[in-house]
Tab-separated table of N, CA and C in Angstrom:
chain	number	residue	atom	x	y	z
M	1	MET	N	12.188	-34.723	80.054
M	1	MET	CA	12.958	-33.542	79.840
M	1	MET	C	12.571	-32.504	80.866
M	2	ASN	N	13.576	-31.915	81.372
M	2	ASN	CA	13.292	-30.897	82.386
M	2	ASN	C	13.253	-29.524	81.735
M	3	THR	N	12.839	-28.582	82.504
M	3	THR	CA	12.637	-27.225	82.013
M	3	THR	C	13.951	-26.566	81.634
M	4	THR	N	14.991	-26.866	82.340
M	4	THR	CA	16.262	-26.233	82.029
M	4	THR	C	16.796	-26.713	80.677
M	5	THR	N	16.503	-27.910	80.310
M	5	THR	CA	16.965	-28.418	79.029
M	5	THR	C	15.997	-27.993	77.911
M	6	TRP	N	14.781	-27.952	78.261
M	6	TRP	CA	13.764	-27.652	77.270
M	6	TRP	C	13.822	-26.198	76.796
M	7	ARG	N	14.033	-25.250	77.667
M	7	ARG	CA	14.051	-23.830	77.298
M	7	ARG	C	15.197	-23.504	76.346
M	8	PRO	N	16.436	-23.912	76.591
M	8	PRO	CA	17.490	-23.617	75.628
M	8	PRO	C	17.231	-24.292	74.278
M	9	LEU	N	16.675	-25.494	74.331
M	9	LEU	CA	16.386	-26.188	73.086
M	9	LEU	C	15.313	-25.427	72.297
M	10	ALA	N	14.298	-24.938	72.992
M	10	ALA	CA	13.245	-24.155	72.345
M	10	ALA	C	13.819	-22.858	71.789
M	11	ALA	N	14.752	-22.260	72.559
M	11	ALA	CA	15.377	-21.018	72.102
M	11	ALA	C	16.205	-21.273	70.851
M	12	VAL	N	16.943	-22.382	70.809
M	12	VAL	CA	17.769	-22.729	69.653
M	12	VAL	C	16.866	-23.003	68.457
M	13	LEU	N	15.785	-23.748	68.691
M	13	LEU	CA	14.857	-24.032	67.606
M	13	LEU	C	14.195	-22.753	67.075
M	14	LEU	N	13.826	-21.876	68.011
M	14	LEU	CA	13.220	-20.612	67.615
M	14	LEU	C	14.214	-19.766	66.827
M	15	CYS	N	15.448	-19.691	67.278
M	15	CYS	CA	16.488	-18.933	66.550
M	15	CYS	C	16.738	-19.561	65.184
M	16	GLY	N	16.749	-20.891	65.131
M	16	GLY	CA	16.946	-21.594	63.852
M	16	GLY	C	15.810	-21.308	62.893
M	17	ALA	N	14.593	-21.290	63.440
M	17	ALA	CA	13.423	-21.004	62.599
M	17	ALA	C	13.486	-19.572	62.077
M	18	ILE	N	13.866	-18.650	62.966
M	18	ILE	CA	13.985	-17.246	62.545
M	18	ILE	C	15.095	-17.111	61.501
M	19	ALA	N	16.229	-17.758	61.708
M	19	ALA	CA	17.345	-17.699	60.755
M	19	ALA	C	16.927	-18.321	59.428
M	20	GLY	N	16.233	-19.455	59.471
M	20	GLY	CA	15.751	-20.103	58.252
M	20	GLY	C	14.747	-19.232	57.518
M	21	TRP	N	13.840	-18.652	58.286
M	21	TRP	CA	12.832	-17.755	57.699
M	21	TRP	C	13.517	-16.580	57.014
M	22	THR	N	14.505	-16.001	57.700
M	22	THR	CA	15.222	-14.849	57.153
M	22	THR	C	15.998	-15.259	55.896
M	23	THR	N	16.673	-16.393	55.959
M	23	THR	CA	17.439	-16.862	54.807
M	23	THR	C	16.511	-17.134	53.626
M	24	GLN	N	15.396	-17.769	53.913
M	24	GLN	CA	14.415	-18.040	52.848
M	24	GLN	C	13.920	-16.730	52.247
M	25	GLY	N	13.689	-15.716	53.057
M	25	GLY	CA	13.255	-14.403	52.569
M	25	GLY	C	14.304	-13.770	51.672
M	26	TRP	N	15.586	-13.911	52.081
M	26	TRP	CA	16.655	-13.349	51.248
M	26	TRP	C	16.728	-14.060	49.896
M	27	ARG	N	16.587	-15.384	49.930
M	27	ARG	CA	16.617	-16.144	48.675
M	27	ARG	C	15.426	-15.755	47.798
M	28	LYS	N	14.267	-15.598	48.430
M	28	LYS	CA	13.067	-15.185	47.687
M	28	LYS	C	13.280	-13.802	47.095
M	29	ASP	N	13.808	-12.877	47.892
M	29	ASP	CA	14.063	-11.519	47.395
M	29	ASP	C	15.077	-11.536	46.254
M	30	ALA	N	16.113	-12.379	46.356
M	30	ALA	CA	17.116	-12.490	45.292
M	30	ALA	C	16.483	-13.058	44.022
M	31	ALA	N	15.617	-14.057	44.163
M	31	ALA	CA	14.942	-14.644	43.000
M	31	ALA	C	14.014	-13.627	42.348
M	32	ILE	N	13.310	-12.867	43.166
M	32	ILE	CA	12.417	-11.822	42.622
M	32	ILE	C	13.238	-10.759	41.914
M	33	ALA	N	14.353	-10.353	42.488
M	33	ALA	CA	15.208	-9.348	41.863
M	33	ALA	C	15.752	-9.861	40.528
M	34	ALA	N	16.151	-11.145	40.480
M	34	ALA	CA	16.650	-11.720	39.228
M	34	ALA	C	15.546	-11.745	38.178
M	35	LEU	N	14.338	-12.115	38.564
M	35	LEU	CA	13.202	-12.106	37.630
M	35	LEU	C	12.898	-10.695	37.149
M	36	GLN	N	12.974	-9.717	38.034
M	36	GLN	CA	12.728	-8.326	37.638
M	36	GLN	C	13.789	-7.847	36.653
M	37	ARG	N	15.075	-8.239	36.893
M	37	ARG	CA	16.140	-7.864	35.961
M	37	ARG	C	15.898	-8.490	34.589
M	38	GLN	N	15.536	-9.782	34.578
M	38	GLN	CA	15.252	-10.456	33.311
M	38	GLN	C	14.069	-9.811	32.600
M	39	ALA	N	13.046	-9.457	33.341
M	39	ALA	CA	11.873	-8.801	32.750
M	39	ALA	C	12.250	-7.439	32.187
M	40	ALA	N	13.085	-6.695	32.895
M	40	ALA	CA	13.514	-5.382	32.420
M	40	ALA	C	14.347	-5.514	31.145
M	41	ILE	N	15.234	-6.511	31.118
M	41	ILE	CA	16.047	-6.735	29.914
M	41	ILE	C	15.162	-7.139	28.744
M	42	SER	N	14.219	-8.033	28.991
M	42	SER	CA	13.293	-8.463	27.936
M	42	SER	C	12.449	-7.300	27.448
M	43	GLN	N	11.995	-6.489	28.370
M	43	GLN	CA	11.179	-5.337	28.002
M	43	GLN	C	12.006	-4.342	27.194
M	44	SER	N	13.233	-4.117	27.579
M	44	SER	CA	14.114	-3.209	26.845
M	44	SER	C	14.406	-3.747	25.447
M	45	THR	N	14.662	-5.044	25.355
M	45	THR	CA	14.919	-5.670	24.056
M	45	THR	C	13.692	-5.567	23.154
M	46	ALA	N	12.526	-5.834	23.712
M	46	ALA	CA	11.281	-5.743	22.932
M	46	ALA	C	11.024	-4.306	22.494
M	47	ALA	N	11.293	-3.344	23.372
M	47	ALA	CA	11.079	-1.933	23.017
M	47	ALA	C	12.032	-1.512	21.904
M	48	THR	N	13.269	-1.980	21.959
M	48	THR	CA	14.233	-1.666	20.911
M	48	THR	C	13.807	-2.287	19.583
M	49	ALA	N	13.375	-3.543	19.619
M	49	ALA	CA	12.907	-4.214	18.399
M	49	ALA	C	11.671	-3.518	17.833
M	50	LEU	N	10.773	-3.112	18.713
M	50	LEU	CA	9.578	-2.399	18.262
M	50	LEU	C	9.951	-1.067	17.620
M	51	ALA	N	10.884	-0.354	18.221
M	51	ALA	CA	11.315	0.932	17.661
M	51	ALA	C	11.948	0.740	16.288
M	52	ARG	N	12.798	-0.282	16.155
M	52	ARG	CA	13.430	-0.550	14.849
M	52	ARG	C	12.388	-0.917	13.802
M	53	THR	N	11.472	-1.792	14.171
M	53	THR	CA	10.437	-2.216	13.230
M	53	THR	C	9.530	-1.052	12.855
M	54	THR	N	9.185	-0.244	13.827
M	54	THR	CA	8.343	0.926	13.553
M	54	THR	C	9.061	1.885	12.608
M	55	ALA	N	10.341	2.116	12.835
M	55	ALA	CA	11.117	3.002	11.955
M	55	ALA	C	11.170	2.428	10.543
M	56	ARG	N	11.358	1.110	10.427
M	56	ARG	CA	11.406	0.489	9.104
M	56	ARG	C	10.069	0.622	8.387
M	57	VAL	N	8.982	0.375	9.109
M	57	VAL	CA	7.650	0.478	8.500
M	57	VAL	C	7.344	1.924	8.107
M	58	LEU	N	7.724	2.872	8.951
M	58	LEU	CA	7.506	4.279	8.611
M	58	LEU	C	8.295	4.673	7.369
M	59	THR	N	9.513	4.160	7.258
M	59	THR	CA	10.315	4.435	6.066
M	59	THR	C	9.645	3.841	4.829
M	60	LEU	N	9.155	2.608	4.959
M	60	LEU	CA	8.436	1.985	3.847
M	60	LEU	C	7.179	2.773	3.488
M	61	GLU	N	6.447	3.222	4.507
M	61	GLU	CA	5.226	3.996	4.257
M	61	GLU	C	5.541	5.299	3.534
M	62	ARG	N	6.599	5.987	3.967
M	62	ARG	CA	6.974	7.235	3.299
M	62	ARG	C	7.368	6.979	1.848
M	63	ALA	N	8.158	5.934	1.632
M	63	ALA	CA	8.581	5.610	0.266
M	63	ALA	C	7.378	5.239	-0.599
M	64	ALA	N	6.479	4.427	-0.043
M	64	ALA	CA	5.285	4.042	-0.800
M	64	ALA	C	4.396	5.255	-1.058
M	65	GLY	N	4.254	6.120	-0.060
M	65	GLY	CA	3.448	7.337	-0.240
M	65	GLY	C	4.026	8.239	-1.322
M	66	THR	N	5.338	8.370	-1.336
M	66	THR	CA	5.993	9.182	-2.366
M	66	THR	C	5.776	8.567	-3.746
M	67	ALA	N	5.966	7.248	-3.833
M	67	ALA	CA	5.778	6.577	-5.115
M	67	ALA	C	4.327	6.670	-5.585
M	68	LEU	N	3.379	6.536	-4.649
M	68	LEU	CA	1.963	6.657	-5.029
M	68	LEU	C	1.637	8.081	-5.475
M	69	ALA	N	2.212	9.062	-4.813
M	69	ALA	CA	1.991	10.454	-5.210
M	69	ALA	C	2.572	10.703	-6.605
M	70	GLN	N	3.751	10.137	-6.874
M	70	GLN	CA	4.346	10.281	-8.208
M	70	GLN	C	3.475	9.611	-9.262
M	71	ARG	N	2.921	8.443	-8.918
M	71	ARG	CA	2.050	7.747	-9.871
M	71	ARG	C	0.776	8.556	-10.115
M	72	ALA	N	0.249	9.168	-9.066
M	72	ALA	CA	-0.944	10.011	-9.226
M	72	ALA	C	-0.627	11.223	-10.100
M	73	ASP	N	0.543	11.822	-9.905
M	73	ASP	CA	0.953	12.950	-10.755
M	73	ASP	C	1.097	12.506	-12.210
M	74	HIS	N	1.673	11.329	-12.398
M	74	HIS	CA	1.838	10.802	-13.754
M	74	HIS	C	0.470	10.564	-14.406
M	75	LEU	N	-0.472	10.025	-13.636
M	75	LEU	CA	-1.826	9.808	-14.160
M	75	LEU	C	-2.459	11.141	-14.550
M	76	THR	N	-2.291	12.152	-13.694
M	76	THR	CA	-2.843	13.474	-14.004
M	76	THR	C	-2.237	14.026	-15.289
M	77	GLN	N	-0.931	13.855	-15.452
M	77	GLN	CA	-0.275	14.321	-16.684
M	77	GLN	C	-0.792	13.559	-17.905
M	78	GLU	N	-0.954	12.242	-17.770
M	78	GLU	CA	-1.492	11.447	-18.880
M	78	GLU	C	-2.898	11.913	-19.250
M	79	GLN	N	-3.735	12.155	-18.240
M	79	GLN	CA	-5.103	12.590	-18.510
M	79	GLN	C	-5.121	13.979	-19.152
M	80	THR	N	-4.263	14.861	-18.675
M	80	THR	CA	-4.189	16.203	-19.264
M	80	THR	C	-3.740	16.123	-20.712
M	81	HIS	N	-2.729	15.310	-20.984
M	81	HIS	CA	-2.246	15.138	-22.352
M	81	HIS	C	-3.346	14.563	-23.244
M	82	ALA	N	-4.042	13.544	-22.754
M	82	ALA	CA	-5.116	12.931	-23.539
M	82	ALA	C	-6.237	13.930	-23.795
M	83	LYS	N	-6.581	14.742	-22.797
M	83	LYS	CA	-7.627	15.751	-22.992
M	83	LYS	C	-7.193	16.772	-24.037
M	84	THR	N	-5.943	17.173	-23.986
M	84	THR	CA	-5.424	18.116	-24.981
M	84	THR	C	-5.505	17.514	-26.379
M	85	GLU	N	-5.126	16.249	-26.507
M	85	GLU	CA	-5.209	15.575	-27.812
M	85	GLU	C	-6.657	15.490	-28.295
M	86	ARG	N	-7.576	15.163	-27.374
M	86	ARG	CA	-8.991	15.092	-27.761
M	86	ARG	C	-9.517	16.466	-28.164
M	87	ASP	N	-9.092	17.495	-27.443
M	87	ASP	CA	-9.524	18.854	-27.783
M	87	ASP	C	-9.031	19.245	-29.175
M	88	TYR	N	-7.766	18.928	-29.494
M	88	TYR	CA	-7.240	19.205	-30.843
M	88	TYR	C	-8.026	18.428	-31.896
M	89	PHE	N	-8.289	17.161	-31.591
M	89	PHE	CA	-9.039	16.324	-32.523
M	89	PHE	C	-10.425	16.920	-32.765
M	90	ASN	N	-11.143	17.249	-31.695
M	90	ASN	CA	-12.483	17.838	-31.835
M	90	ASN	C	-12.437	19.163	-32.581
M	91	HIS	N	-11.433	19.975	-32.316
M	91	HIS	CA	-11.299	21.254	-33.018
M	91	HIS	C	-11.102	21.006	-34.512
M	92	ASP	N	-10.229	20.040	-34.853
M	92	ASP	CA	-9.984	19.747	-36.270
M	92	ASP	C	-11.236	19.200	-36.941
M	93	VAL	N	-12.005	18.373	-36.226
M	93	VAL	CA	-13.236	17.835	-36.809
M	93	VAL	C	-14.266	18.946	-36.996
M	94	ARG	N	-14.429	19.790	-35.987
M	94	ARG	CA	-15.423	20.876	-36.079
M	94	ARG	C	-15.046	21.913	-37.132
M	95	SER	N	-13.757	22.162	-37.296
M	95	SER	CA	-13.325	23.162	-38.276
M	95	SER	C	-13.302	22.614	-39.691
M	96	GLY	N	-13.401	21.308	-39.831
M	96	GLY	CA	-13.376	20.704	-41.160
M	96	GLY	C	-11.975	20.309	-41.592
M	97	ALA	N	-10.957	20.554	-40.775
M	97	ALA	CA	-9.598	20.166	-41.127
M	97	ALA	C	-9.461	18.645	-41.170
M	98	MET	N	-10.309	17.966	-40.433
M	98	MET	CA	-10.311	16.509	-40.432
M	98	MET	C	-11.758	16.060	-40.584
M	99	ARG	N	-11.950	15.075	-41.461
M	99	ARG	CA	-13.288	14.546	-41.647
M	99	ARG	C	-13.270	13.074	-41.311
M	100	LEU	N	-14.338	12.611	-40.716
M	100	LEU	CA	-14.471	11.196	-40.372
M	100	LEU	C	-15.530	10.580	-41.254
M	101	SER	N	-15.237	9.350	-41.666
M	101	SER	CA	-16.214	8.639	-42.489
M	101	SER	C	-16.202	7.172	-42.100
M	102	ILE	N	-17.283	6.503	-42.500
M	102	ILE	CA	-17.399	5.069	-42.276
M	102	ILE	C	-17.790	4.427	-43.594
M	103	PRO	N	-17.361	3.195	-43.811
M	103	PRO	CA	-17.768	2.526	-45.059
M	103	PRO	C	-19.254	2.178	-45.007
M	104	VAL	N	-19.912	2.284	-46.120
M	104	VAL	CA	-21.342	1.972	-46.166
M	104	VAL	C	-21.637	0.767	-47.050
M	105	ALA	N	-20.686	0.300	-47.773
M	105	ALA	CA	-20.925	-0.848	-48.652
M	105	ALA	C	-20.174	-2.061	-48.106
M	106	GLY	N	-20.663	-3.226	-48.414
M	106	GLY	CA	-19.969	-4.457	-48.051
M	106	GLY	C	-20.252	-4.918	-46.635
M	107	GLY	N	-21.134	-4.281	-45.899
M	107	GLY	CA	-21.502	-4.725	-44.567
M	107	GLY	C	-20.469	-4.426	-43.493
M	108	GLN	N	-19.438	-3.685	-43.810
M	108	GLN	CA	-18.435	-3.338	-42.802
M	108	GLN	C	-18.759	-1.973	-42.228
M	109	CYS	N	-18.389	-1.785	-40.980
M	109	CYS	CA	-18.611	-0.484	-40.344
M	109	CYS	C	-17.404	-0.182	-39.472
M	110	ALA	N	-16.362	0.368	-40.073
M	110	ALA	CA	-15.155	0.715	-39.320
M	110	ALA	C	-14.871	2.181	-39.532
M	111	ALA	N	-14.789	2.939	-38.466
M	111	ALA	CA	-14.540	4.376	-38.573
M	111	ALA	C	-13.084	4.597	-38.937
M	112	SER	N	-12.821	5.621	-39.761
M	112	SER	CA	-11.444	5.978	-40.101
M	112	SER	C	-11.350	7.489	-40.156
M	113	ALA	N	-10.179	7.999	-39.857
M	113	ALA	CA	-9.978	9.440	-39.870
M	113	ALA	C	-9.600	9.871	-41.281
M	114	ASP	N	-10.038	11.077	-41.662
M	114	ASP	CA	-9.706	11.718	-42.936
M	114	ASP	C	-10.398	10.967	-44.074
M	115	THR	N	-10.325	11.535	-45.274
M	115	THR	CA	-10.989	10.915	-46.427
M	115	THR	C	-10.067	9.935	-47.124
M	116	ALA	N	-8.829	9.827	-46.681
M	116	ALA	CA	-7.924	8.831	-47.248
M	116	ALA	C	-8.480	7.455	-46.930
M	117	THR	N	-8.149	6.503	-47.727
M	117	THR	CA	-8.742	5.178	-47.556
M	117	THR	C	-8.219	4.501	-46.313
M	118	ALA	N	-9.069	3.710	-45.710
M	118	ALA	CA	-8.698	3.006	-44.489
M	118	ALA	C	-7.902	1.757	-44.814
M	119	ALA	N	-8.320	1.018	-45.828
M	119	ALA	CA	-7.662	-0.246	-46.128
M	119	ALA	C	-7.092	-0.270	-47.543
M	120	GLY	N	-6.956	0.850	-48.162
M	120	GLY	CA	-6.383	0.907	-49.494
M	120	GLY	C	-7.406	0.786	-50.607
M	121	ASP	N	-8.655	0.620	-50.312
M	121	ASP	CA	-9.694	0.510	-51.326
M	121	ASP	C	-10.218	1.899	-51.632
M	122	GLN	N	-9.759	2.499	-52.723
M	122	GLN	CA	-10.113	3.881	-53.033
M	122	GLN	C	-11.517	4.008	-53.615
M	123	HIS	N	-12.132	2.943	-53.995
M	123	HIS	CA	-13.445	3.015	-54.631
M	123	HIS	C	-14.560	2.574	-53.707
M	124	GLN	N	-14.284	2.417	-52.452
M	124	GLN	CA	-15.305	1.979	-51.501
M	124	GLN	C	-16.198	3.166	-51.151
M	125	ALA	N	-17.499	2.939	-51.104
M	125	ALA	CA	-18.439	3.997	-50.755
M	125	ALA	C	-18.341	4.278	-49.253
M	126	ARG	N	-18.320	5.560	-48.900
M	126	ARG	CA	-18.162	5.962	-47.500
M	126	ARG	C	-19.201	7.035	-47.183
M	127	ALA	N	-19.566	7.080	-45.917
M	127	ALA	CA	-20.489	8.110	-45.453
M	127	ALA	C	-19.727	8.969	-44.442
M	128	GLU	N	-19.750	10.255	-44.674
M	128	GLU	CA	-19.040	11.175	-43.773
M	128	GLU	C	-19.902	11.437	-42.538
M	129	LEU	N	-19.244	11.435	-41.367
M	129	LEU	CA	-19.943	11.716	-40.113
M	129	LEU	C	-19.996	13.214	-39.887
M	130	ASP	N	-21.109	13.677	-39.378
M	130	ASP	CA	-21.183	15.101	-39.054
M	130	ASP	C	-20.325	15.362	-37.802
M	131	PRO	N	-19.853	16.584	-37.586
M	131	PRO	CA	-18.957	16.897	-36.469
M	131	PRO	C	-19.531	16.538	-35.099
M	132	ALA	N	-20.832	16.689	-34.901
M	132	ALA	CA	-21.424	16.370	-33.597
M	132	ALA	C	-21.337	14.866	-33.313
M	133	THR	N	-21.603	14.060	-34.323
M	133	THR	CA	-21.506	12.610	-34.150
M	133	THR	C	-20.062	12.193	-33.904
M	134	ALA	N	-19.145	12.794	-34.651
M	134	ALA	CA	-17.721	12.495	-34.464
M	134	ALA	C	-17.279	12.877	-33.053
M	135	ALA	N	-17.750	14.021	-32.558
M	135	ALA	CA	-17.399	14.446	-31.196
M	135	ALA	C	-17.989	13.497	-30.161
M	136	ALA	N	-19.223	13.034	-30.409
M	136	ALA	CA	-19.850	12.096	-29.468
M	136	ALA	C	-19.082	10.773	-29.432
M	137	LEU	N	-18.695	10.269	-30.599
M	137	LEU	CA	-17.909	9.030	-30.647
M	137	LEU	C	-16.555	9.221	-29.970
M	138	ASP	N	-15.944	10.370	-30.192
M	138	ASP	CA	-14.659	10.653	-29.556
M	138	ASP	C	-14.813	10.742	-28.039
M	139	ALA	N	-15.922	11.302	-27.563
M	139	ALA	CA	-16.149	11.395	-26.115
M	139	ALA	C	-16.282	10.001	-25.510
M	140	ILE	N	-16.991	9.105	-26.210
M	140	ILE	CA	-17.130	7.735	-25.724
M	140	ILE	C	-15.766	7.054	-25.669
M	141	ALA	N	-15.004	7.190	-26.730
M	141	ALA	CA	-13.667	6.582	-26.768
M	141	ALA	C	-12.762	7.203	-25.703
M	142	GLY	N	-12.871	8.518	-25.528
M	142	GLY	CA	-12.056	9.197	-24.525
M	142	GLY	C	-12.387	8.737	-23.111
M	143	ASP	N	-13.687	8.547	-22.832
M	143	ASP	CA	-14.087	8.041	-21.514
M	143	ASP	C	-13.519	6.639	-21.279
M	144	GLY	N	-13.555	5.811	-22.311
M	144	GLY	CA	-12.989	4.467	-22.192
M	144	GLY	C	-11.484	4.514	-21.959
M	145	ASP	N	-10.802	5.391	-22.677
M	145	ASP	CA	-9.351	5.537	-22.492
M	145	ASP	C	-9.035	6.041	-21.090
M	146	ASP	N	-9.821	7.015	-20.604
M	146	ASP	CA	-9.608	7.530	-19.241
M	146	ASP	C	-9.804	6.419	-18.209
M	147	ALA	N	-10.831	5.615	-18.393
M	147	ALA	CA	-11.089	4.511	-17.464
M	147	ALA	C	-9.936	3.511	-17.493
M	148	ALA	N	-9.424	3.216	-18.680
M	148	ALA	CA	-8.294	2.285	-18.791
M	148	ALA	C	-7.061	2.855	-18.086
M	149	ARG	N	-6.808	4.150	-18.259
M	149	ARG	CA	-5.665	4.779	-17.574
M	149	ARG	C	-5.834	4.711	-16.060
M	150	GLN	N	-7.048	4.983	-15.581
M	150	GLN	CA	-7.291	4.936	-14.137
M	150	GLN	C	-7.136	3.519	-13.594
M	151	LEU	N	-7.643	2.538	-14.321
M	151	LEU	CA	-7.486	1.147	-13.879
M	151	LEU	C	-6.020	0.731	-13.878
M	152	ASN	N	-5.276	1.156	-14.883
M	152	ASN	CA	-3.840	0.847	-14.906
M	152	ASN	C	-3.129	1.509	-13.735
M	153	ALA	N	-3.533	2.719	-13.377
M	153	ALA	CA	-2.936	3.391	-12.216
M	153	ALA	C	-3.279	2.636	-10.933
M	154	CYS	N	-4.493	2.122	-10.827
M	154	CYS	CA	-4.876	1.320	-9.654
M	154	CYS	C	-4.044	0.043	-9.572
M	155	ILE	N	-3.844	-0.601	-10.705
M	155	ILE	CA	-3.034	-1.819	-10.729
M	155	ILE	C	-1.600	-1.498	-10.335
M	156	ASP	N	-1.064	-0.392	-10.866
M	156	ASP	CA	0.298	0.017	-10.498
M	156	ASP	C	0.400	0.294	-9.000
M	157	ALA	N	-0.596	0.964	-8.440
M	157	ALA	CA	-0.583	1.273	-7.006
M	157	ALA	C	-0.668	-0.014	-6.188
M	158	TYR	N	-1.514	-0.931	-6.594
M	158	TYR	CA	-1.635	-2.214	-5.902
M	158	TYR	C	-0.296	-2.960	-5.913
M	159	ASN	N	0.313	-3.040	-7.098
M	159	ASN	CA	1.590	-3.740	-7.209
M	159	ASN	C	2.676	-3.059	-6.386
M	160	LEU	N	2.666	-1.744	-6.353
M	160	LEU	CA	3.652	-1.010	-5.565
M	160	LEU	C	3.512	-1.345	-4.087
M	161	VAL	N	2.302	-1.310	-3.569
M	161	VAL	CA	2.086	-1.608	-2.151
M	161	VAL	C	2.430	-3.067	-1.861
M	162	ARG	N	2.014	-3.964	-2.743
M	162	ARG	CA	2.318	-5.387	-2.553
M	162	ARG	C	3.827	-5.613	-2.524
M	163	ASP	N	4.548	-5.004	-3.456
M	163	ASP	CA	6.001	-5.197	-3.509
M	163	ASP	C	6.711	-4.499	-2.363
M	164	THR	N	6.212	-3.327	-1.956
M	164	THR	CA	6.844	-2.587	-0.875
M	164	THR	C	6.763	-3.358	0.431
M	165	TYR	N	5.611	-3.910	0.733
M	165	TYR	CA	5.403	-4.595	2.006
M	165	TYR	C	5.583	-6.103	1.890
M	166	HIS	N	6.007	-6.582	0.720
M	166	HIS	CA	6.276	-7.999	0.500
M	166	HIS	C	5.071	-8.859	0.894
M	167	VAL	N	3.907	-8.464	0.404
M	167	VAL	CA	2.677	-9.184	0.701
M	167	VAL	C	2.597	-10.389	-0.225
M	168	GLN	N	2.301	-11.540	0.346
M	168	GLN	CA	2.133	-12.748	-0.446
M	168	GLN	C	0.698	-12.829	-0.912
M	169	THR	N	0.496	-12.957	-2.206
M	169	THR	CA	-0.858	-13.092	-2.727
M	169	THR	C	-1.076	-14.539	-3.142
M	170	GLU	N	-2.325	-14.928	-3.087
M	170	GLU	CA	-2.655	-16.323	-3.428
M	170	GLU	C	-2.969	-16.438	-4.886
């Protein structure tokens, strides 16, 4: 091959290589642009889904918070009512308007309010409790009732949260 033939051939090959390189770059740039568009669409879709889910969860949280606050208010009202009832009971016992007694015969020990018979046996021997003892027994019973109310409120709150968020329990 002579130089006159070789130089144009080299020039054609060089131009072909440059054209191929350029074309490959354009294809690469187009592929990158398509991937960027797909990534942007996916990111936008994910952001929209996240926003919807976040809004739904916030709505659930607000509803659950409101329901829990209502349950707490209800518990407070129940406790206030029970305290008022206990206060009336203690006042009646201390003033003598109500007397408490327990049976002393037959091996039974069941407290009953007032001097009326507990089980219809009018001739059963009974021992009257002094007001301080009656108040102490009422305080013990009241503490137990308060604890039961609080535990029931906890169970209600647990069930509310479980049902609100559709939590599966084992």
